């Protein structure tokens, strides 16, 4: 396969708007891929040379550098590139236009394959040290000089980490299913393999070369994060018990950072919910895992909670995040010590136990942990009456916990990697006021403050994540819930993310004063979800308008532990809207 | 084992400066005949081909062929530390380090760690040229600078009697015309038909900076690479090949 095949398909995918059409076009291309190039094809399409958890550098070409690259490759002055960038708005398109007029030739030109492009970008990503900035530009110029204008457009976008095709992970999975099994029936098995391995290019190659059977039997591997299972939310204990089948294991919800610990002898790796390696931030947790987990090899999940060094009492999540941002770990380890509350086990001594029912896993976990002051299982109780669930909830809140999670215990109560599942349901303290659920929103824009807030942001524009189109449609404008300190911190945190134009993946009908790269995730509660003419989230799914959050307020929780595509999704929002009961009299 | 001496630090500086125009890493191939280097820059737009016969050096011993792969940044920094009348000694011993000794009022030694050489040696592109000319190198440098005032690329045209360097930009046009004849800066011109090609000035102006000889030979064809040859370090020679800028319609 040539990269030009990929570029032609990208162009066709970009020009159609329907998800099914996109799947059809992309899957047709996938049928032409071979075992040798499918991994490059998927990685390039995802815009990620390596999965996050591999801790490899990203290509990360900034727009300013991209301008220099295009200028050199097209043999035009930088000012010409900047001028047409102002008109066109997308550097990829600028490259396509300029390169079709004139181009620098290379001494040995070759038709690019997806592997050529992948390897060249990987090389660029790995250049470090003195002279690397110049070398990066030079390599990219060589790559663009070898490519046709249309290829250049997508190579450049990939290098900048944003292909802008509206092909999200889920749509790529659909396309793989169609390409290699004929229809979308197989998508859930492929998705499961992805959730267990966190490596979609690899899954694609297994699918192509070993067949669908092999994909259905993908097991976890120590050192490779499993995409975390997440909980749904409901407002009352009655609903929760009904949903999980009458009986639930009710666990305290600790106000900490969720971690997935992989242990192989004395080698321990800690992954965050965003699948980042956080091993070096928590040397104390590594020690706890080595000392207090009996199996030689295992994968467990736990909540890391900040505690008071003297009283050992729990401290709020913000304390922990403060520690996460610090570089002087050894000092923070003493001032913000942590405790580890374990709640699940997914793999033990070579055996995949994700498909065992919840209580069996809980027993395995009990057997695996030798309790200590700061290492223990989450407090949990088997409950079948809603009154009791409410009592446990009250106790949890009274003792400084966030609330409770009720987990199904029936035969099918498996660990559903990567999904937000009705098997786990959250009842949180904050739901007692206003909207039933809090949401995690992505900050995409802001409006300048006036009066007391001059120089700061007066309100921010927030978005949810749309999994099918891989974009961020807005849901509300938030102007309340901020203390002065929060506003100052908000400004600082957003400083590096600012941009003059709306980010291409942000969808908004409102015109913000400042736009941001969709990066920062914050927790927000509101009064209710309403249909809105102003906001675009879920537009067309339910009614004429999109969905909006009414009277939104910032809770003060910065969700540094979440990446933007782990924010509340359009699908979540639609479900919350449907579950919303009419207000009482 | 490799050992060589060079009486003139100026010659060494010229070599390093010429390589630094395009490369961040140099990969010398050393054998009993001397030192050679054939490398593309990382954009594959230009190539350097360097030959330093053993005779360039006062002493030269190399018992088996070896590759010396070094960082250009380090070489440049070290060559800046050389005094004009320093004598140089180069050695590679069993410790696999490249040793540069400067012998003057003091005896100074720099030992450089060698880098892993690239997997494959660059091959030379197979080129035939329609136009060939030999000219004064200062005149070439001036012409490149003149065109650079207006343009970021240079169009070279040669016919039987003259060579024209031209460029255009947003602000206007520039042209330098050189004709053969007595007292001309064009010493020799062999172009049966008219040939025209365009090259990026950011590459070309770097390359002409490296010319330390009095004359330079230029060869090119319509919309094809240009080759520049000039002498370096008396008996040595260096050539640069530069791919053209192509206009598409």
JSON list of C-alpha atoms in Angstrom, two decimals, chain A residues 363-458:
[
{"chain": "A", "resi": 363, "resn": "UNK", "atom": "CA", "xyz": [-12.21, -12.82, 47.51]},
{"chain": "A", "resi": 364, "resn": "UNK", "atom": "CA", "xyz": [-9.14, -13.14, 45.28]},
{"chain": "A", "resi": 365, "resn": "UNK", "atom": "CA", "xyz": [-8.20, -9.60, 46.22]},
{"chain": "A", "resi": 366, "resn": "UNK", "atom": "CA", "xyz": [-8.63, -10.32, 49.94]},
{"chain": "A", "resi": 367, "resn": "UNK", "atom": "CA", "xyz": [-6.33, -13.30, 49.55]},
{"chain": "A", "resi": 368, "resn": "UNK", "atom": "CA", "xyz": [-3.79, -11.22, 47.66]},
{"chain": "A", "resi": 369, "resn": "UNK", "atom": "CA", "xyz": [-3.44, -8.34, 50.12]},
{"chain": "A", "resi": 370, "resn": "UNK", "atom": "CA", "xyz": [-1.71, -8.42, 53.44]},
{"chain": "A", "resi": 371, "resn": "UNK", "atom": "CA", "xyz": [-3.30, -5.51, 55.29]},
{"chain": "A", "resi": 372, "resn": "UNK", "atom": "CA", "xyz": [-1.23, -2.73, 56.77]},
{"chain": "A", "resi": 373, "resn": "UNK", "atom": "CA", "xyz": [-2.01, 0.70, 58.20]},
{"chain": "A", "resi": 374, "resn": "UNK", "atom": "CA", "xyz": [-1.87, 2.32, 54.83]},
{"chain": "A", "resi": 375, "resn": "UNK", "atom": "CA", "xyz": [-2.74, -0.61, 52.56]},
{"chain": "A", "resi": 376, "resn": "UNK", "atom": "CA", "xyz": [-6.17, -2.16, 52.75]},
{"chain": "A", "resi": 377, "resn": "UNK", "atom": "CA", "xyz": [-9.25, -3.07, 50.79]},
{"chain": "A", "resi": 378, "resn": "UNK", "atom": "CA", "xyz": [-12.01, -0.51, 50.36]},
{"chain": "A", "resi": 379, "resn": "UNK", "atom": "CA", "xyz": [-14.69, -0.66, 52.98]},
{"chain": "A", "resi": 380, "resn": "UNK", "atom": "CA", "xyz": [-17.50, -2.71, 51.43]},
{"chain": "A", "resi": 381, "resn": "UNK", "atom": "CA", "xyz": [-20.77, -4.31, 52.41]},
{"chain": "A", "resi": 382, "resn": "UNK", "atom": "CA", "xyz": [-23.24, -6.59, 50.67]},
{"chain": "A", "resi": 383, "resn": "UNK", "atom": "CA", "xyz": [-26.59, -4.76, 50.62]},
{"chain": "A", "resi": 384, "resn": "UNK", "atom": "CA", "xyz": [-30.05, -5.72, 49.36]},
{"chain": "A", "resi": 385, "resn": "UNK", "atom": "CA", "xyz": [-32.24, -3.05, 50.98]},
{"chain": "A", "resi": 386, "resn": "UNK", "atom": "CA", "xyz": [-32.39, 0.53, 49.82]},
{"chain": "A", "resi": 387, "resn": "UNK", "atom": "CA", "xyz": [-32.65, 1.80, 53.43]},
{"chain": "A", "resi": 388, "resn": "UNK", "atom": "CA", "xyz": [-29.37, 0.12, 54.25]},
{"chain": "A", "resi": 389, "resn": "UNK", "atom": "CA", "xyz": [-27.77, 1.56, 51.13]},
{"chain": "A", "resi": 390, "resn": "UNK", "atom": "CA", "xyz": [-28.84, 5.03, 52.24]},
{"chain": "A", "resi": 391, "resn": "UNK", "atom": "CA", "xyz": [-27.35, 4.40, 55.70]},
{"chain": "A", "resi": 392, "resn": "UNK", "atom": "CA", "xyz": [-24.03, 3.27, 54.24]},
{"chain": "A", "resi": 393, "resn": "UNK", "atom": "CA", "xyz": [-24.08, 6.34, 52.02]},
{"chain": "A", "resi": 394, "resn": "UNK", "atom": "CA", "xyz": [-24.67, 8.62, 55.05]},
{"chain": "A", "resi": 395, "resn": "UNK", "atom": "CA", "xyz": [-21.86, 6.95, 56.99]},
{"chain": "A", "resi": 396, "resn": "UNK", "atom": "CA", "xyz": [-19.54, 7.32, 54.00]},
{"chain": "A", "resi": 397, "resn": "UNK", "atom": "CA", "xyz": [-20.27, 11.02, 53.64]},
{"chain": "A", "resi": 398, "resn": "UNK", "atom": "CA", "xyz": [-20.07, 11.59, 57.40]},
{"chain": "A", "resi": 399, "resn": "UNK", "atom": "CA", "xyz": [-16.58, 10.06, 57.46]},
{"chain": "A", "resi": 400, "resn": "UNK", "atom": "CA", "xyz": [-15.31, 12.31, 54.67]},
{"chain": "A", "resi": 401, "resn": "UNK", "atom": "CA", "xyz": [-15.85, 10.05, 51.67]},
{"chain": "A", "resi": 402, "resn": "UNK", "atom": "CA", "xyz": [-17.28, 11.17, 48.38]},
{"chain": "A", "resi": 403, "resn": "UNK", "atom": "CA", "xyz": [-20.21, 8.78, 48.51]},
{"chain": "A", "resi": 404, "resn": "UNK", "atom": "CA", "xyz": [-20.61, 5.15, 47.54]},
{"chain": "A", "resi": 405, "resn": "UNK", "atom": "CA", "xyz": [-20.37, 2.90, 44.52]},
{"chain": "A", "resi": 406, "resn": "UNK", "atom": "CA", "xyz": [-22.80, 0.01, 44.32]},
{"chain": "A", "resi": 407, "resn": "UNK", "atom": "CA", "xyz": [-21.49, -2.91, 42.30]},
{"chain": "A", "resi": 408, "resn": "UNK", "atom": "CA", "xyz": [-23.54, -5.72, 40.82]},
{"chain": "A", "resi": 409, "resn": "UNK", "atom": "CA", "xyz": [-22.68, -9.16, 42.20]},
{"chain": "A", "resi": 410, "resn": "UNK", "atom": "CA", "xyz": [-24.66, -11.47, 39.89]},
{"chain": "A", "resi": 411, "resn": "UNK", "atom": "CA", "xyz": [-23.03, -14.10, 37.65]},
{"chain": "A", "resi": 412, "resn": "UNK", "atom": "CA", "xyz": [-22.36, -11.60, 34.87]},
{"chain": "A", "resi": 413, "resn": "UNK", "atom": "CA", "xyz": [-20.78, -8.98, 37.10]},
{"chain": "A", "resi": 414, "resn": "UNK", "atom": "CA", "xyz": [-17.52, -9.00, 35.18]},
{"chain": "A", "resi": 415, "resn": "UNK", "atom": "CA", "xyz": [-14.90, -6.25, 34.88]},
{"chain": "A", "resi": 416, "resn": "UNK", "atom": "CA", "xyz": [-15.93, -4.41, 31.72]},
{"chain": "A", "resi": 417, "resn": "UNK", "atom": "CA", "xyz": [-12.70, -2.81, 30.59]},
{"chain": "A", "resi": 418, "resn": "UNK", "atom": "CA", "xyz": [-13.01, 0.61, 28.99]},
{"chain": "A", "resi": 419, "resn": "UNK", "atom": "CA", "xyz": [-16.74, 1.04, 29.48]},
{"chain": "A", "resi": 420, "resn": "UNK", "atom": "CA", "xyz": [-19.01, 3.06, 31.68]},
{"chain": "A", "resi": 421, "resn": "UNK", "atom": "CA", "xyz": [-21.24, 0.27, 32.82]},
{"chain": "A", "resi": 422, "resn": "UNK", "atom": "CA", "xyz": [-24.50, -0.22, 34.72]},
{"chain": "A", "resi": 423, "resn": "UNK", "atom": "CA", "xyz": [-22.66, -2.91, 36.70]},
{"chain": "A", "resi": 424, "resn": "UNK", "atom": "CA", "xyz": [-21.14, -0.15, 38.80]},
{"chain": "A", "resi": 425, "resn": "UNK", "atom": "CA", "xyz": [-23.33, 2.74, 39.92]},
{"chain": "A", "resi": 426, "resn": "UNK", "atom": "CA", "xyz": [-22.26, 5.81, 41.81]},
{"chain": "A", "resi": 427, "resn": "UNK", "atom": "CA", "xyz": [-24.31, 7.66, 44.40]},
{"chain": "A", "resi": 428, "resn": "UNK", "atom": "CA", "xyz": [-22.44, 10.79, 45.25]},
{"chain": "A", "resi": 429, "resn": "UNK", "atom": "CA", "xyz": [-22.89, 13.39, 48.00]},
{"chain": "A", "resi": 430, "resn": "UNK", "atom": "CA", "xyz": [-23.18, 16.31, 45.63]},
{"chain": "A", "resi": 431, "resn": "UNK", "atom": "CA", "xyz": [-26.30, 14.91, 43.97]},
{"chain": "A", "resi": 432, "resn": "UNK", "atom": "CA", "xyz": [-28.40, 15.91, 46.91]},
{"chain": "A", "resi": 433, "resn": "UNK", "atom": "CA", "xyz": [-28.47, 19.41, 45.49]},
{"chain": "A", "resi": 434, "resn": "UNK", "atom": "CA", "xyz": [-29.44, 20.45, 41.97]},
{"chain": "A", "resi": 435, "resn": "UNK", "atom": "CA", "xyz": [-28.80, 18.17, 39.02]},
{"chain": "A", "resi": 436, "resn": "UNK", "atom": "CA", "xyz": [-28.59, 14.47, 39.71]},
{"chain": "A", "resi": 437, "resn": "UNK", "atom": "CA", "xyz": [-25.12, 14.15, 38.25]},
{"chain": "A", "resi": 438, "resn": "UNK", "atom": "CA", "xyz": [-22.01, 16.18, 38.21]},
{"chain": "A", "resi": 439, "resn": "UNK", "atom": "CA", "xyz": [-20.29, 16.24, 34.84]},
{"chain": "A", "resi": 440, "resn": "UNK", "atom": "CA", "xyz": [-16.68, 16.54, 33.78]},
{"chain": "A", "resi": 441, "resn": "UNK", "atom": "CA", "xyz": [-16.38, 19.19, 31.10]},
{"chain": "A", "resi": 442, "resn": "UNK", "atom": "CA", "xyz": [-13.58, 20.35, 28.85]},
{"chain": "A", "resi": 443, "resn": "UNK", "atom": "CA", "xyz": [-12.71, 24.05, 28.87]},
{"chain": "A", "resi": 444, "resn": "UNK", "atom": "CA", "xyz": [-12.67, 25.21, 25.24]},
{"chain": "A", "resi": 445, "resn": "UNK", "atom": "CA", "xyz": [-13.06, 28.98, 25.42]},
{"chain": "A", "resi": 446, "resn": "UNK", "atom": "CA", "xyz": [-13.47, 31.96, 27.73]},
{"chain": "A", "resi": 447, "resn": "UNK", "atom": "CA", "xyz": [-14.91, 35.44, 27.97]},
{"chain": "A", "resi": 448, "resn": "UNK", "atom": "CA", "xyz": [-13.02, 38.39, 29.44]},
{"chain": "A", "resi": 449, "resn": "UNK", "atom": "CA", "xyz": [-14.02, 39.45, 32.93]},
{"chain": "A", "resi": 450, "resn": "UNK", "atom": "CA", "xyz": [-15.24, 42.91, 33.86]},
{"chain": "A", "resi": 451, "resn": "UNK", "atom": "CA", "xyz": [-15.18, 44.92, 37.09]},
{"chain": "A", "resi": 452, "resn": "UNK", "atom": "CA", "xyz": [-13.72, 42.81, 39.85]},
{"chain": "A", "resi": 453, "resn": "UNK", "atom": "CA", "xyz": [-12.73, 40.17, 37.33]},
{"chain": "A", "resi": 454, "resn": "UNK", "atom": "CA", "xyz": [-10.88, 42.49, 34.95]},
{"chain": "A", "resi": 455, "resn": "UNK", "atom": "CA", "xyz": [-7.74, 40.76, 33.69]},
{"chain": "A", "resi": 456, "resn": "UNK", "atom": "CA", "xyz": [-9.22, 37.38, 34.50]},
{"chain": "A", "resi": 457, "resn": "UNK", "atom": "CA", "xyz": [-11.87, 35.33, 32.74]},
{"chain": "A", "resi": 458, "resn": "UNK", "atom": "CA", "xyz": [-15.45, 36.29, 33.59]}
]
